[in-house]
Structure formats: C-alpha cells, structure tokens
PDB file of C-alpha atoms and ligand atoms in Angstrom:
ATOM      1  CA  UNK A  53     104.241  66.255 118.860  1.00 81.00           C
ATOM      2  CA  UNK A  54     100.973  65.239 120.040  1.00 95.00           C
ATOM      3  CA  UNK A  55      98.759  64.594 116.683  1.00 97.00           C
ATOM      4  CA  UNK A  56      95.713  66.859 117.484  1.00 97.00           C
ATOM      5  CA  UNK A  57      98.456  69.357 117.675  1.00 97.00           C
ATOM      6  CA  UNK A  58     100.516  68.534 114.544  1.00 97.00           C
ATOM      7  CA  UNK A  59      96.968  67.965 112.890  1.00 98.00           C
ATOM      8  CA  UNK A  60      96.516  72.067 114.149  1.00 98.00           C
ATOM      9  CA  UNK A  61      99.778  73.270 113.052  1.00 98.00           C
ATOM     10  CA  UNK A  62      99.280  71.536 109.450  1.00 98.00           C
ATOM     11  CA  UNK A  63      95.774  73.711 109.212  1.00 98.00           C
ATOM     12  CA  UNK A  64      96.925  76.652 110.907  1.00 98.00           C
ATOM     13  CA  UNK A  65      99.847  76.417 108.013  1.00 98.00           C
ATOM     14  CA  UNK A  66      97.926  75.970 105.282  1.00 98.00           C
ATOM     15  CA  UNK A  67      95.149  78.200 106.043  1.00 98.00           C
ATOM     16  CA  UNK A  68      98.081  80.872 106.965  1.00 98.00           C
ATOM     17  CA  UNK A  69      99.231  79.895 103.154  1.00 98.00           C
ATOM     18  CA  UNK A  70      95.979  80.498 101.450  1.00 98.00           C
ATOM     19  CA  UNK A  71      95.862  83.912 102.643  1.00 98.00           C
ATOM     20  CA  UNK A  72      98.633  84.470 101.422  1.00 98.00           C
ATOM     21  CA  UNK A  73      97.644  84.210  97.746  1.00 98.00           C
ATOM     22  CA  UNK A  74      97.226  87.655  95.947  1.00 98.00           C
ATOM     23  CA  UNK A  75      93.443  88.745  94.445  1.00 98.00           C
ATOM     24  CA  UNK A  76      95.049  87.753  91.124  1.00 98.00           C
ATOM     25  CA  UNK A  77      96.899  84.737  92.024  1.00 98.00           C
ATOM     26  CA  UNK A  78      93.212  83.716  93.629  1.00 98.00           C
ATOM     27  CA  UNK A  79      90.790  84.282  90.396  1.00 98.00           C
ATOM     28  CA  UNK A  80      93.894  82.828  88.140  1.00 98.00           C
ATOM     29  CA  UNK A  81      93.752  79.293  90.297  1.00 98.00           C
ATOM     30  CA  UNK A  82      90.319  79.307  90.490  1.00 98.00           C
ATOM     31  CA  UNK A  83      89.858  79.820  87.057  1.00 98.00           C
ATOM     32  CA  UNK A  84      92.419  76.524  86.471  1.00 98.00           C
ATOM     33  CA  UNK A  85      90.312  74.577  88.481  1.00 98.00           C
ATOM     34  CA  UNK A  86      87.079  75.218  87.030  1.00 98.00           C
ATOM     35  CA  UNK A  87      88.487  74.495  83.500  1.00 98.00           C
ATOM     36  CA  UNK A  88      90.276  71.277  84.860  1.00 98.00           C
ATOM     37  CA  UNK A  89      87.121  69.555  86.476  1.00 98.00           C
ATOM     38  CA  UNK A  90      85.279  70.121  83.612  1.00 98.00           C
ATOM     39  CA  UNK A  91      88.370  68.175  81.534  1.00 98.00           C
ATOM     40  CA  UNK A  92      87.077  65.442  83.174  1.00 98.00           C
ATOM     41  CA  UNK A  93      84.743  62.580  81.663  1.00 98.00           C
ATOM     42  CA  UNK A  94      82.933  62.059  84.283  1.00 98.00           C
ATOM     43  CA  UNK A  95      81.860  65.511  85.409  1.00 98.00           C
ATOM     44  CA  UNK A  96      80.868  65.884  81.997  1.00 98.00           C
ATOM     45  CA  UNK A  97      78.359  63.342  81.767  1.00 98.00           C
ATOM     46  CA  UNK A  98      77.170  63.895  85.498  1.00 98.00           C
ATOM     47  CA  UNK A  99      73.904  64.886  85.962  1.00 98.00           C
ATOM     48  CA  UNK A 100      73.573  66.169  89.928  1.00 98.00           C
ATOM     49  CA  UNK A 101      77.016  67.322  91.283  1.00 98.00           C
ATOM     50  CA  UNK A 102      77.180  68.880  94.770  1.00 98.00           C
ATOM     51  CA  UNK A 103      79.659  71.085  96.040  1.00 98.00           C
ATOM     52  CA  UNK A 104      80.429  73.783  98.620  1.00 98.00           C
ATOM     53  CA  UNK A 105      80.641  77.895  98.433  1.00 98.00           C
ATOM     54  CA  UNK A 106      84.437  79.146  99.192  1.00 97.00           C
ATOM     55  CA  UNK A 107      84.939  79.720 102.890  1.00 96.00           C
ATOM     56  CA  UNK A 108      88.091  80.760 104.745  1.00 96.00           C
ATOM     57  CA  UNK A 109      89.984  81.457 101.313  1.00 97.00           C
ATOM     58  CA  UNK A 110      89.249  78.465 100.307  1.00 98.00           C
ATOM     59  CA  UNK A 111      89.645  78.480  96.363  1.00 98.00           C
ATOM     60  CA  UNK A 112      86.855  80.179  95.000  1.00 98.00           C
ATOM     61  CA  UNK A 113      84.067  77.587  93.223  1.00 98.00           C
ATOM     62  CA  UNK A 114      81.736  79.998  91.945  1.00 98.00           C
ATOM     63  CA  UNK A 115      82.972  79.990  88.404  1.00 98.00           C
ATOM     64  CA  UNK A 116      83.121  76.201  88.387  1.00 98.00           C
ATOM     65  CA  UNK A 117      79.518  76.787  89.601  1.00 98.00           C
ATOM     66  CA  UNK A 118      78.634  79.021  87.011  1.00 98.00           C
ATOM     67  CA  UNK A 119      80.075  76.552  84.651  1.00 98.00           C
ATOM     68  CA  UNK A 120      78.173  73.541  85.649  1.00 98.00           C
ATOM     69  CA  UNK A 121      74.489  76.234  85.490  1.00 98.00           C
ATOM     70  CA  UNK A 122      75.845  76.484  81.947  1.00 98.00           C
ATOM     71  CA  UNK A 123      75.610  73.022  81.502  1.00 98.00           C
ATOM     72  CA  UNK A 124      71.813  72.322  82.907  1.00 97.00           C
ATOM     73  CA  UNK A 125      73.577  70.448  85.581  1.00 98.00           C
ATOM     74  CA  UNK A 126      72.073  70.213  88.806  1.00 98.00           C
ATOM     75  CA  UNK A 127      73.995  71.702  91.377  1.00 98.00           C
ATOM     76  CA  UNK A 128      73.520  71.232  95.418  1.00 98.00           C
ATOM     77  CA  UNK A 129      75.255  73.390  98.202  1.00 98.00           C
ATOM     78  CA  UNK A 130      75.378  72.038 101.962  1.00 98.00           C
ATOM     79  CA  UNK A 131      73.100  72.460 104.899  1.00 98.00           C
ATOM     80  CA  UNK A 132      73.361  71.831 108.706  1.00 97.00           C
ATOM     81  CA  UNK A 133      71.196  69.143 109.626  1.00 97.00           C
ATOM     82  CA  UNK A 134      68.628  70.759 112.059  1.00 95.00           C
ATOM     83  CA  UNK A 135      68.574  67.946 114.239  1.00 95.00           C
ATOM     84  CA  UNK A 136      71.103  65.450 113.745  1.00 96.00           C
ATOM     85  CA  UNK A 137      74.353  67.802 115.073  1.00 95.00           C
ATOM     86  CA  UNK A 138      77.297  67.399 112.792  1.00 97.00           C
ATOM     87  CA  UNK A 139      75.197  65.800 109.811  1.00 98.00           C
ATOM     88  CA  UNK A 140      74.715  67.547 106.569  1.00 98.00           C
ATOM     89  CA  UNK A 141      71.906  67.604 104.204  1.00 98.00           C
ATOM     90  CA  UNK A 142      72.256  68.879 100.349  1.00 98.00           C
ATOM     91  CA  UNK A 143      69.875  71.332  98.892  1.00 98.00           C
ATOM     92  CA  UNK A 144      68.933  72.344  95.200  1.00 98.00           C
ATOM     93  CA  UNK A 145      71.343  75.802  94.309  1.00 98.00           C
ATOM     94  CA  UNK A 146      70.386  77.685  91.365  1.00 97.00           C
ATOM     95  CA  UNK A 147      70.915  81.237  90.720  1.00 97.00           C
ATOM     96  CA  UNK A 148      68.107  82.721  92.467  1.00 96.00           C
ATOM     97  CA  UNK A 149      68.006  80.033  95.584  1.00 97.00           C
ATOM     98  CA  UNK A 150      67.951  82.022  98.571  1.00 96.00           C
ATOM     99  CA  UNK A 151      70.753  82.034 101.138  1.00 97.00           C
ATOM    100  CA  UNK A 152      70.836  82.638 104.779  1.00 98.00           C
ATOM    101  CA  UNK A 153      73.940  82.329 106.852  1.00 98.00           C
ATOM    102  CA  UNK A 154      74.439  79.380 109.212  1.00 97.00           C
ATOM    103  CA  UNK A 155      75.579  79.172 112.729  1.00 95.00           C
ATOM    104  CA  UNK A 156      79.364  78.800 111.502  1.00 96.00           C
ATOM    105  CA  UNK A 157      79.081  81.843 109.282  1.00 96.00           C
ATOM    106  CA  UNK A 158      78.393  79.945 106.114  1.00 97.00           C
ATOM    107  CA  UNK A 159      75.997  80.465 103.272  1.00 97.00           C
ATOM    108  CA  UNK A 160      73.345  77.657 102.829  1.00 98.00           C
ATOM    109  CA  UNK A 161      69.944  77.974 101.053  1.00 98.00           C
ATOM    110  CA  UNK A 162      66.972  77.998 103.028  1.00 96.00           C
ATOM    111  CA  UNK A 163      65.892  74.791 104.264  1.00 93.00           C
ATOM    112  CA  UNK A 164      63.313  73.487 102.279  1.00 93.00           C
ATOM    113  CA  UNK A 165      62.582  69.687 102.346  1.00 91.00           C
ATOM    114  CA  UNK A 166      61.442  70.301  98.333  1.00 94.00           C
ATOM    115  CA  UNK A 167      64.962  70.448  96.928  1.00 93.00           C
ATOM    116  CA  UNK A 168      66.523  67.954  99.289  1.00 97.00           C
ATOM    117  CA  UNK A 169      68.737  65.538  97.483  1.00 97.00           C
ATOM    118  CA  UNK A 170      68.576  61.613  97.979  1.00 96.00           C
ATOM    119  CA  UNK A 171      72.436  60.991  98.177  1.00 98.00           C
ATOM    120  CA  UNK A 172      71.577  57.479  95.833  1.00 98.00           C
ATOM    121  CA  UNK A 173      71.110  59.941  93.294  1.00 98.00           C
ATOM    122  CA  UNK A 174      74.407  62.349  93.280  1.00 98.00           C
ATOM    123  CA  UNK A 175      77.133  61.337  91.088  1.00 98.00           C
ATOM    124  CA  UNK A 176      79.484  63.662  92.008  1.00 98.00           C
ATOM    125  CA  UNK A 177      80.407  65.362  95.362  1.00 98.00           C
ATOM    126  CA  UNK A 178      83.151  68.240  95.299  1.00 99.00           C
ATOM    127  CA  UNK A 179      84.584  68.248  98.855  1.00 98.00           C
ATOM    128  CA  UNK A 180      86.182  70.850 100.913  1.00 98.00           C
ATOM    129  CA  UNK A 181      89.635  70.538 102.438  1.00 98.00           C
ATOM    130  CA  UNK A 182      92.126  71.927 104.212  1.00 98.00           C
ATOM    131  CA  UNK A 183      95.307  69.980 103.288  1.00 98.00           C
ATOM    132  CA  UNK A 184      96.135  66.270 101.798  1.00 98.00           C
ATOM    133  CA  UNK A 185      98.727  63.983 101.044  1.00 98.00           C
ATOM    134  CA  UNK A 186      99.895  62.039  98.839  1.00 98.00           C
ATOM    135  CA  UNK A 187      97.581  58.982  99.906  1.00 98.00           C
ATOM    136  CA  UNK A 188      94.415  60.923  99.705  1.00 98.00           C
ATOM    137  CA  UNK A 189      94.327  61.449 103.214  1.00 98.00           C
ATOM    138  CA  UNK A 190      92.657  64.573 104.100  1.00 98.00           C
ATOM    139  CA  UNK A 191      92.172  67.562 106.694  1.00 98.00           C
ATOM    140  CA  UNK A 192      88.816  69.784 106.850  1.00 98.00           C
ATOM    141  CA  UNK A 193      87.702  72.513 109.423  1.00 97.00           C
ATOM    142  CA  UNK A 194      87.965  70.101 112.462  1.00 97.00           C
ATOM    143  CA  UNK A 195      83.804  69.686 112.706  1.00 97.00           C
ATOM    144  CA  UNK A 196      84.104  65.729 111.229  1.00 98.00           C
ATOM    145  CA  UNK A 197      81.128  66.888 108.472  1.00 98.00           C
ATOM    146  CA  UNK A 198      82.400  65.583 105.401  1.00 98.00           C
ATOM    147  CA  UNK A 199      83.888  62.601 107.450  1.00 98.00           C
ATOM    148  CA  UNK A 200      80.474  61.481 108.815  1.00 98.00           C
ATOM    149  CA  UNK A 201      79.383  61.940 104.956  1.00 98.00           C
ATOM    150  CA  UNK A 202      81.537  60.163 103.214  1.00 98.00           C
ATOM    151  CA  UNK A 203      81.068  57.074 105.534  1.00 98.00           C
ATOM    152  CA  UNK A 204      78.601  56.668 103.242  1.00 97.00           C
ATOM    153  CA  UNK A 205      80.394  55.906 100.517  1.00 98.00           C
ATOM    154  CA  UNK A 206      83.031  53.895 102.025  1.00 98.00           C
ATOM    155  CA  UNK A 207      80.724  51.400 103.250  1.00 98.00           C
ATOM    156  CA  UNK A 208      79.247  51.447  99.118  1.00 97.00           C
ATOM    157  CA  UNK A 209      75.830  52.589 100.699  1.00 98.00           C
ATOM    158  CA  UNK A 210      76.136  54.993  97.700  1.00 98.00           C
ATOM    159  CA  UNK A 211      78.064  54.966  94.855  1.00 98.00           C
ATOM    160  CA  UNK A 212      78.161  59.120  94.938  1.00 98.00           C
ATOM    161  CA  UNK A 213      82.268  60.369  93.259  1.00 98.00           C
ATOM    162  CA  UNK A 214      84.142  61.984  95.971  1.00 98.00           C
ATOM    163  CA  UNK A 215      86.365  64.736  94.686  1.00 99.00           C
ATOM    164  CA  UNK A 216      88.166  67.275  96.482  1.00 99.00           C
ATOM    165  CA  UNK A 217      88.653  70.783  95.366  1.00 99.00           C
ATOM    166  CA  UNK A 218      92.029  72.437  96.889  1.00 98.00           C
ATOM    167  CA  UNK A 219      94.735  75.192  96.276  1.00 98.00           C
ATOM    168  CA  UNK A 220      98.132  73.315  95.249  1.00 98.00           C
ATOM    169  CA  UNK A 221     100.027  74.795  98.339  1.00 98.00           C
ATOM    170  CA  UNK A 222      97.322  72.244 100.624  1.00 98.00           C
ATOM    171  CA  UNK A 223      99.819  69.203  98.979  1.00 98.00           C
ATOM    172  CA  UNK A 224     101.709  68.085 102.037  1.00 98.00           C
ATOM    173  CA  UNK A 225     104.546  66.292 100.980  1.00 98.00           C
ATOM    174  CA  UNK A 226     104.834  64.927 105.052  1.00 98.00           C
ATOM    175  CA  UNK A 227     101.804  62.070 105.547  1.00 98.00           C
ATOM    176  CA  UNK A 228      98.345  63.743 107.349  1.00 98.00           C
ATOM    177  CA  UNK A 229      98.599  62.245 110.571  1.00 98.00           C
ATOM    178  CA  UNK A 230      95.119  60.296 110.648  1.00 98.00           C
ATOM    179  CA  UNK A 231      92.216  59.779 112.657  1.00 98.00           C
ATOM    180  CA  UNK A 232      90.011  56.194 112.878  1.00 97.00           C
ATOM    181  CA  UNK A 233      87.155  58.596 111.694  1.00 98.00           C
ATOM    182  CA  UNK A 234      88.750  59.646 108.784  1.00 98.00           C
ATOM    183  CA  UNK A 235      87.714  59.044 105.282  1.00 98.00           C
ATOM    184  CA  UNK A 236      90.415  59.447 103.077  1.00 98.00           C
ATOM    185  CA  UNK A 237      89.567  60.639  99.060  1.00 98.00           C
ATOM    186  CA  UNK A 238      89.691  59.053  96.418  1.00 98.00           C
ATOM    187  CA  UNK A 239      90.487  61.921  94.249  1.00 98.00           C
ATOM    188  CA  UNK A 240      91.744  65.405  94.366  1.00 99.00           C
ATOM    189  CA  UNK A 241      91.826  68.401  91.880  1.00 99.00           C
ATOM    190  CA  UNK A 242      94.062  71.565  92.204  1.00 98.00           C
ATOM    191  CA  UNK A 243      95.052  74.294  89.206  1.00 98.00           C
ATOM    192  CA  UNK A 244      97.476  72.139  87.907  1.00 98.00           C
ATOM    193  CA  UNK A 245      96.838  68.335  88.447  1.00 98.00           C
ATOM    194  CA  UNK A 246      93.773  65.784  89.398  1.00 98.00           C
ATOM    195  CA  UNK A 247      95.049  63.610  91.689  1.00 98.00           C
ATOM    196  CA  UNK A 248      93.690  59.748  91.876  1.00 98.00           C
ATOM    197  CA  UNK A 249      94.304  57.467  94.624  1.00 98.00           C
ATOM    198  CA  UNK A 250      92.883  53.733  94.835  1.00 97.00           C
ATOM    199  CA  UNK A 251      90.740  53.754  98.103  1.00 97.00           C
ATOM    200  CA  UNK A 252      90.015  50.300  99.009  1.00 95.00           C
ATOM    201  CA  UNK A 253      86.044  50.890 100.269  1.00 95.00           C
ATOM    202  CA  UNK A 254      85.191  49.222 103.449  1.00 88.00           C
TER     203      UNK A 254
HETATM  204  N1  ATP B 512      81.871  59.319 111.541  1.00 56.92           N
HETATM  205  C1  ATP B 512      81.957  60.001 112.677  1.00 56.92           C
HETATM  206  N2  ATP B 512      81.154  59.694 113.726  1.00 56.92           N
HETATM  207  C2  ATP B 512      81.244  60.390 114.875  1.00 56.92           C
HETATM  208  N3  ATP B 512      82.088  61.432 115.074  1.00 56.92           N
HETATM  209  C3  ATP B 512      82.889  61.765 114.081  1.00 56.92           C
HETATM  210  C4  ATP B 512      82.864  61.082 112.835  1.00 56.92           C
HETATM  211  N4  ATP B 512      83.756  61.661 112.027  1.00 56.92           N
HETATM  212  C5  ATP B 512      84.322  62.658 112.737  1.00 56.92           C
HETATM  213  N5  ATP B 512      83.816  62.727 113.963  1.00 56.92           N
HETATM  214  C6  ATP B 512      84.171  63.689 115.024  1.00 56.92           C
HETATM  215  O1  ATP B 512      84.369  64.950 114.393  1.00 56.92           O
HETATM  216  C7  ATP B 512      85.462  65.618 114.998  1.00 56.92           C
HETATM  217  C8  ATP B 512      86.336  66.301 113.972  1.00 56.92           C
HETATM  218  O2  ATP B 512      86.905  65.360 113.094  1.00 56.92           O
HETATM  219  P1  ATP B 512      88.141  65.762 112.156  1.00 56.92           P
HETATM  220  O3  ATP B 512      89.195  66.448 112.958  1.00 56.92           O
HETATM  221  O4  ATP B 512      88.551  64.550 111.371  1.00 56.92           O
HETATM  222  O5  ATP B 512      87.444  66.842 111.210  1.00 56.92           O
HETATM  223  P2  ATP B 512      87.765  67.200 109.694  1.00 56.92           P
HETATM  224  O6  ATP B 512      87.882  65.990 108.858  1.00 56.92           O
HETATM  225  O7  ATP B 512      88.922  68.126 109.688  1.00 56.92           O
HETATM  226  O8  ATP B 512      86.443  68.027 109.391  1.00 56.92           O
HETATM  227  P3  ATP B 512      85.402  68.048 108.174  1.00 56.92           P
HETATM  228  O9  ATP B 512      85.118  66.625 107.750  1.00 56.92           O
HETATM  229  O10 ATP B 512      84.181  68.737 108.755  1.00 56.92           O
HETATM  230  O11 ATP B 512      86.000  68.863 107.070  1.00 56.92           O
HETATM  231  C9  ATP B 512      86.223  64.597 115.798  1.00 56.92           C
HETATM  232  O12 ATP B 512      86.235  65.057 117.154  1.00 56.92           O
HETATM  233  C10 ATP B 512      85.442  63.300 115.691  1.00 56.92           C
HETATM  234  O13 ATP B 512      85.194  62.747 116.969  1.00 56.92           O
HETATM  235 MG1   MG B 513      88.636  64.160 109.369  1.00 56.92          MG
END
C-alpha cells in the first residue's frame, strides 16, 4: 500500500477505536493518565507545562489540567498562528481565559500577545497524537503542527520536554510508516505505562 494511504488507514483505525471507548471506560483512562503524569519527577518540579484540550475523542486532559491549576503551575493551550499558516503559538490558560473556536473547530483562548509564551521558557510540552510505535514515531491530525514545532527541539533550539498524551489502543505494534518531516517523541504516556525512547536530536 501506498504510505499516505496506510498512514490513513492507521488514523482512520485508531480514531474508529477511540470512539469506541464507553463514557466510563473514557473518564476511568483519563483519570489514569492524569495521576500517572503527575508520578513523574519532572512534571512535578516543572514550572510552565503546555498542553492541548481533547479533540476528536482524544483522551480527555482536563483533569490533568485541573491538576496542574492545583499545583500553581502555569499551564498554556495552543493557538493558530495568524499569519504564519501551519505554525502554532502557546497562550496563558487559566480557569477564566476566554475561548473562541478556531477555524478547525478547536478551542483556543483569545489571542492576546500578553500571555504569549517564549518556547525557551516551557519545560514541558504534552503533545497530541493519533497513534505511535514502539520507536516513538508518531501520527497527528495530518496538518504537520506539532511536527513544524517540535523541529524546534530536535535541532536543541530549546530544551522544552516533549511528551505525548494517548489512549493505550493508539500503541501500534506494526512500525508508523514515516515521513522526512516527522519528529518522532521522545516520550509517551497512556493509563497504564510512560513510554521513553532515546531520540538522538539533530
Ligand atoms: N517542518 C515542516 N515544514 C514544512 N511542512 C511540514 C513540516 N512538517 C510537516 N509538514 C507538512 O504538513 C503536512 C502534514 O504532515 P503529517 O502528515 O506528518 O502531519 P501529522 O504529524 O499527522 O500532524 P500534526 O503534527 O499536526 O499532529 C505534510 O503535508 C507536510 O508537508
Ligand atoms: Mg507528522
């Protein structure tokens, strides 16, 4: 099979799989992975973490949200760039941030250059996903967002901790076919594991 096609079939799979997930099944996992991340040394100590608000049945991060408010951390959500297409920007999310809903039917805050973050000062970035593999290799959406961001980090322009946030049923046990664009990361959690993979930077 061609690979933009398998590449399809893996996220029309997965996403089919996700749905699949009962109410319960979907608070119970999401609960897992909120309690798991904050397990973890690093997220403790972190100071400004950003991370994404559950599209598509993705698994659901506003408890791990709620968790980090808890915490005085400072939390960012992301924002399309208004001018450079297929760039993001991160912007300050606390509980009474405003939120509009973007051209690809996602909430964002309200652009406002105030709250913008400097990416040399986020230690930890919680990354959306569709599937991965057992080399970190990962598939989003299909808009290249989080690819173009992470460049960033695999050059060590910033020093930022990737982590993705997934169901366990993204695992695919068959390698991600890859693109040259594609950032692979260097870390994964799900309900029941955090995955670590040694990600030679650029
Ligand atoms: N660093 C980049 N520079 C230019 N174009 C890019 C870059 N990264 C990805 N793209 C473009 O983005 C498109 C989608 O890429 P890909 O299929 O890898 O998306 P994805 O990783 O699933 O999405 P996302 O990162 O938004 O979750 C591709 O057509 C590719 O040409
Ligand atoms: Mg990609």
């Amino acid at each position: 099979m061609d690979k933009y096609l398998k590449r399809q079939s893996i996220r029309d799979n997965v996403r089919m799989q996700r749905r699949m997930l009962t109410k319960k099944q979907q608070y119970q996992y999401a609960k897992m992975l909120a309690l798991r991340a904050l397990k973890d040394k690093r997220i403790q100590r972190a100071n400004k973490l950003a991370i994404f608000l559950s599209f598509d049945n993705e698994i659901n991060t506003n408890l791990l949200i709620n968790m980090l408010w808890k915490e005085t951390k400072i939390v960012y959500l992301p924002v399309l760039h208004p001018f450079a297409p297929g760039h993001l920007l991160f912007m300050q999310y606390n509980p009474n941030t405003p939120l509009v809903i973007n051209r690809l039917n996602i909430y964002e805050p309200q652009l406002d250059v105030t709250t913008l973050l400097l990416l040399n000062q986020l230690d930890i970035c919680f990354i959306p996903l569709v599937a991965f593999d057992n080399y970190g290799n990962r598939l989003g959406m299909g808009g290249g967002f989080y690819d173009r961001m992470l460049y960033s980090w695999y050059t060590g322009e910033f020093t930022f901790c990737p982590i993705g946030l997934a169901y366990d049923c993204q695992y695919q046990t068959e390698a991600i076919p890859t693109e040259k664009w594609d950032i692979p990361l260097p870390e994964v959690i799900t309900p029941s594991c955090h995955w670590h993979w040694n990600i030679a930077l650029k």
